[in-house]
Short mmCIF file of C-alpha atoms in Angstrom, two decimals:
data_model
loop_
_atom_site.label_atom_id
_atom_site.label_comp_id
_atom_site.label_asym_id
_atom_site.label_seq_id
_atom_site.Cartn_x
_atom_site.Cartn_y
_atom_site.Cartn_z
CA MET A 1 -14.61 -20.96 -13.07
CA ALA A 2 -12.30 -17.89 -13.67
CA ALA A 3 -12.59 -14.23 -13.52
CA ALA A 4 -9.71 -13.00 -15.79
CA GLN A 5 -8.31 -15.55 -18.18
CA GLY A 6 -10.55 -19.08 -18.50
CA ARG A 7 -11.49 -21.53 -16.21
CA LEU A 8 -8.89 -22.68 -14.11
CA SER A 9 -10.62 -26.58 -14.66
CA ASP A 10 -10.09 -27.86 -18.11
CA GLY A 11 -13.44 -29.41 -18.08
CA ALA A 12 -15.99 -32.32 -17.22
CA GLY A 13 -13.18 -35.07 -17.76
CA GLU A 14 -11.00 -33.07 -15.38
CA MET A 15 -13.58 -33.20 -12.77
CA ASP A 16 -14.39 -36.89 -13.19
CA ASP A 17 -10.86 -37.77 -12.90
CA ALA A 18 -10.52 -35.23 -9.72
CA LYS A 19 -13.42 -37.16 -8.28
CA GLU A 20 -11.83 -40.26 -8.78
CA GLY A 21 -8.58 -39.80 -7.48
CA ASP A 22 -10.06 -38.21 -4.73
CA ARG A 23 -12.11 -41.30 -3.73
CA ASP A 24 -8.62 -43.24 -4.29
CA ALA A 25 -6.93 -40.69 -1.99
CA ARG A 26 -9.34 -41.00 0.91
CA GLU A 27 -9.11 -44.66 0.60
CA THR A 28 -5.07 -45.13 0.74
CA ALA A 29 -4.06 -41.63 3.27
CA PRO A 30 -3.65 -41.71 6.86
CA PRO A 31 -6.04 -41.08 8.93
CA PRO A 32 -5.18 -37.28 9.89
CA PHE A 33 -5.20 -36.46 5.92
CA ARG A 34 -8.73 -38.38 5.78
CA ALA A 35 -10.08 -36.36 8.49
CA ALA A 36 -8.71 -32.81 6.92
CA VAL A 37 -10.14 -33.77 3.69
CA ASP A 38 -13.69 -34.35 5.24
CA ALA A 39 -13.76 -31.09 6.92
CA LEU A 40 -12.86 -29.58 3.62
CA ARG A 41 -15.66 -31.20 1.88
CA ALA A 42 -18.45 -30.56 4.70
CA ALA A 43 -17.61 -27.32 5.15
CA ARG A 44 -20.26 -24.64 4.43
CA LEU A 45 -19.48 -21.73 2.56
CA ARG A 46 -21.13 -18.52 1.36
CA PRO A 47 -23.75 -19.07 -1.32
CA GLU A 48 -21.69 -16.39 -3.50
CA ILE A 49 -18.73 -19.29 -3.45
CA GLU A 50 -19.18 -22.01 -5.99
CA ILE A 51 -16.36 -24.67 -5.13
CA ASP A 52 -15.30 -28.17 -6.34
CA PRO A 53 -12.72 -30.69 -6.18
CA THR A 54 -9.80 -30.31 -9.02
CA ARG A 55 -7.06 -32.67 -9.83
CA PRO A 56 -4.31 -32.04 -7.28
CA PRO A 57 -0.44 -31.78 -8.14
CA GLN A 58 0.95 -35.06 -7.65
CA ARG A 59 4.67 -34.39 -6.90
CA LEU A 60 4.50 -31.76 -3.76
CA ALA A 61 3.64 -33.85 -1.44
CA PRO A 62 2.85 -37.73 -1.06
CA TYR A 63 -0.98 -36.83 -0.11
CA ALA A 64 -2.80 -33.50 -1.80
CA TYR A 65 -6.30 -32.66 -2.23
CA ALA A 66 -7.38 -29.42 -4.32
CA LEU A 67 -10.43 -27.72 -4.63
CA GLU A 68 -11.05 -24.68 -7.18
CA ALA A 69 -13.58 -21.85 -6.29
CA ALA A 70 -15.35 -18.97 -7.96
CA VAL A 71 -17.00 -16.26 -6.58
CA VAL A 72 -20.36 -15.86 -8.48
CA ALA A 73 -22.84 -13.01 -8.15
CA ASP A 74 -25.48 -12.48 -10.52
CA ASP A 75 -24.35 -14.96 -13.30
CA GLU A 76 -20.87 -12.93 -13.41
CA ASP A 77 -17.54 -14.38 -12.67
CA LEU A 78 -15.83 -11.82 -10.21
CA ALA A 79 -12.70 -13.52 -9.07
CA ASP A 80 -11.50 -17.09 -8.91
CA GLY A 81 -8.84 -19.59 -7.40
CA ARG A 82 -7.39 -22.87 -6.24
CA LEU A 83 -6.56 -24.18 -2.85
CA ILE A 84 -4.24 -27.10 -2.28
CA LEU A 85 -3.94 -29.14 1.42
CA LEU A 86 -0.59 -30.96 1.26
CA HIS A 87 -0.02 -33.87 3.60
CA ASP A 88 3.60 -35.45 4.40
CA PRO A 89 3.23 -37.88 7.44
CA ALA A 90 6.75 -37.53 8.05
CA GLY A 91 6.71 -33.64 8.84
CA HIS A 92 8.57 -31.32 6.43
CA ASP A 93 11.06 -28.99 7.45
CA ALA A 94 10.46 -26.26 5.36
CA TRP A 95 6.80 -26.17 6.77
CA GLN A 96 7.53 -26.71 10.26
CA GLY A 97 4.74 -29.21 10.03
CA SER A 98 2.98 -32.01 8.34
CA PHE A 99 0.57 -30.46 6.62
CA ARG A 100 0.82 -27.24 4.02
CA LEU A 101 -1.88 -25.16 2.44
CA VAL A 102 -1.12 -23.57 -1.21
CA THR A 103 -3.13 -21.18 -2.97
CA LEU A 104 -3.85 -19.04 -6.08
CA VAL A 105 -6.40 -16.30 -6.05
CA ARG A 106 -7.11 -13.51 -8.93
CA ALA A 107 -9.46 -11.08 -10.10
CA GLU A 108 -9.48 -7.87 -12.32
CA LEU A 109 -8.84 -4.52 -11.19
CA GLU A 110 -9.57 -1.20 -12.54
CA PRO A 111 -6.01 0.11 -13.99
CA GLU A 112 -6.31 3.22 -11.83
CA MET A 113 -6.43 1.06 -8.73
CA ALA A 114 -3.97 -1.70 -9.75
CA ALA A 115 -1.37 1.42 -10.25
CA ASP A 116 -1.74 2.10 -6.19
CA PRO A 117 1.80 1.31 -4.83
CA LEU A 118 0.40 0.14 -1.63
CA LEU A 119 -1.58 -2.75 -3.56
CA PRO A 120 0.91 -5.43 -3.07
CA ASP A 121 1.01 -5.15 0.52
CA VAL A 122 -2.72 -4.52 1.22
CA SER A 123 -3.50 -7.64 -0.61
CA TRP A 124 -0.94 -9.53 1.43
CA SER A 125 -2.52 -8.06 4.81
CA TRP A 126 -5.91 -9.25 3.27
CA LEU A 127 -4.47 -12.95 3.34
CA THR A 128 -3.08 -13.13 7.01
CA GLY A 129 -6.24 -11.04 8.32
CA ALA A 130 -8.94 -12.97 6.72
CA LEU A 131 -6.84 -16.23 9.13
CA GLN A 132 -6.41 -13.82 11.97
CA ALA A 133 -10.29 -12.67 11.95
CA ARG A 134 -11.12 -16.57 12.08
CA GLY A 135 -8.63 -17.32 15.43
CA LEU A 136 -6.80 -19.68 13.38
CA SER A 137 -3.20 -19.97 14.23
CA TYR A 138 -0.60 -20.94 11.20
CA GLY A 139 3.69 -20.66 10.87
CA GLU A 140 5.50 -20.09 7.73
CA PRO A 141 3.83 -17.67 5.54
CA SER A 142 5.30 -17.13 2.20
CA GLY A 143 3.82 -15.86 -1.22
CA THR A 144 3.93 -13.12 -3.64
CA VAL A 145 1.49 -10.78 -5.15
CA THR A 146 1.51 -9.83 -8.65
CA ARG A 147 -0.24 -7.04 -11.26
CA ALA A 148 -0.15 -7.28 -14.91
CA SER A 149 -1.73 -4.75 -16.89
CA SER A 150 -2.57 -5.05 -20.45
CA HIS A 151 -3.19 -2.71 -23.28
CA TYR A 152 -4.88 -3.32 -26.66
CA PHE A 153 -3.41 -2.34 -30.26
CA GLY A 154 -4.19 -2.71 -33.65
CA GLY A 155 -7.62 -4.85 -34.43
CA LEU A 156 -8.08 -5.00 -30.65
CA SER A 157 -7.50 -1.33 -30.10
CA GLU A 158 -11.19 -1.05 -29.19
CA ARG A 159 -11.09 -3.09 -25.99
CA PRO A 160 -10.14 -1.16 -22.65
CA ALA A 161 -6.89 -1.77 -21.18
CA ALA A 162 -7.45 -4.47 -18.26
CA SER A 163 -5.39 -5.06 -15.21
CA GLN A 164 -5.57 -8.32 -13.01
CA ILE A 165 -4.21 -9.10 -9.48
CA GLU A 166 -2.83 -12.39 -8.49
CA ILE A 167 -2.23 -13.66 -5.05
CA ARG A 168 0.15 -16.97 -4.67
CA ALA A 169 0.86 -18.20 -1.01
CA SER A 170 1.47 -21.17 1.35
CA TRP A 171 1.41 -21.75 4.95
CA THR A 172 1.17 -24.41 7.76
CA PRO A 173 -1.83 -24.43 9.16
CA ARG A 174 -1.45 -25.68 13.16
CA GLU A 175 -2.22 -29.12 13.81
CA GLY A 176 -5.16 -30.10 16.79
CA LEU A 177 -6.57 -33.19 18.16
CA GLY A 178 -5.14 -36.17 16.48
CA GLY A 179 -2.77 -34.19 14.30
CA VAL A 180 -5.58 -32.77 12.46
CA PRO A 181 -5.35 -28.90 11.54
CA ASP A 182 -8.97 -27.22 11.22
CA THR A 183 -9.14 -27.01 7.45
CA ALA A 184 -12.83 -26.33 7.61
CA ALA A 185 -12.03 -22.62 9.12
CA HIS A 186 -9.01 -22.55 7.01
CA LEU A 187 -11.19 -22.85 3.63
CA ALA A 188 -13.67 -20.50 5.05
CA ALA A 189 -10.91 -17.84 6.03
CA TRP A 190 -9.54 -18.36 2.18
CA CYS A 191 -13.08 -18.03 0.77
CA ASP A 192 -13.49 -14.73 2.67
CA LEU A 193 -10.00 -13.64 1.21
CA LEU A 194 -11.72 -14.63 -2.45
CA CYS A 195 -14.76 -12.56 -1.43
CA GLN A 196 -12.97 -10.22 -0.74
CA ILE A 197 -10.69 -9.68 -3.36
CA ALA A 198 -13.78 -10.05 -5.54
CA GLY A 199 -15.08 -6.55 -3.97
CA LEU A 200 -18.34 -8.32 -2.01
CA PRO A 201 -19.55 -6.83 0.92
CA PRO A 202 -18.80 -8.80 4.45
CA ALA A 203 -21.33 -11.49 4.82
CA GLY A 204 -22.65 -10.52 8.16
CA PRO A 205 -21.34 -8.47 11.46
CA GLY A 206 -18.86 -11.14 12.22
CA ASP A 207 -17.01 -10.05 8.93
CA GLY A 208 -17.30 -6.21 9.89
CA SER A 209 -13.29 -6.00 10.00
CA VAL A 210 -12.92 -6.85 6.04
CA VAL A 211 -12.24 -4.22 3.65
CA THR A 212 -13.10 -5.14 0.20
CA LEU A 213 -12.00 -4.21 -3.05
CA PRO A 214 -14.32 -1.75 -4.83
CA GLN A 215 -16.61 -3.11 -7.50
CA ARG A 216 -14.55 -3.59 -10.39
CA ARG A 217 -15.34 -2.81 -14.26
CA GLY A 218 -17.58 -5.38 -15.99
CA PRO A 219 -16.93 -9.01 -14.80
CA GLN A 220 -16.10 -11.74 -16.48
CA SER A 221 -19.38 -13.49 -17.96
CA ARG A 222 -19.78 -17.30 -17.27
#
């Protein structure tokens, strides 16, 4: 599911492995992690979001769960991303907690929009704004905003220049009852960010504070 540079998933084999690993992880994981994963799996999202489990990284934390998603409208991929939930029951000094959310979000832009010097700051504010709009408590945010442009020459010279924005970030969701963060709400905020970078209008009155990117040229065909 990718709008910019091919699908994040490697294919059906990876999906099967992810589902099998998901079952194994839930069977052996501590209750707070299982509850956090169950909340992610049960979350109700905007219809434009297509989301699936994918294979999580193995060395970032004792327990991990990953999702990948695409924003799809009129059978076109507008943006894509990956969200990873990490859990270390012993806690982690850098996280200031026992859970951490890690994300990658990306989409294509018009070249003139990508040249806006304020774009990185605005893009980072979309993430923090999405979390704050849902009243979520979080800490230790960090990340990068990257924009890249491609120009084509020779046999590819007929292709128009292309630009891409990529947000990589992580933050610590504050834990609630039983040491479990509200992962469903964090997932919803992340999907707000994904739709925002895709250029979709707010889903409803509750999203009126969201300022989206203007629709970009030629979203990628699926």
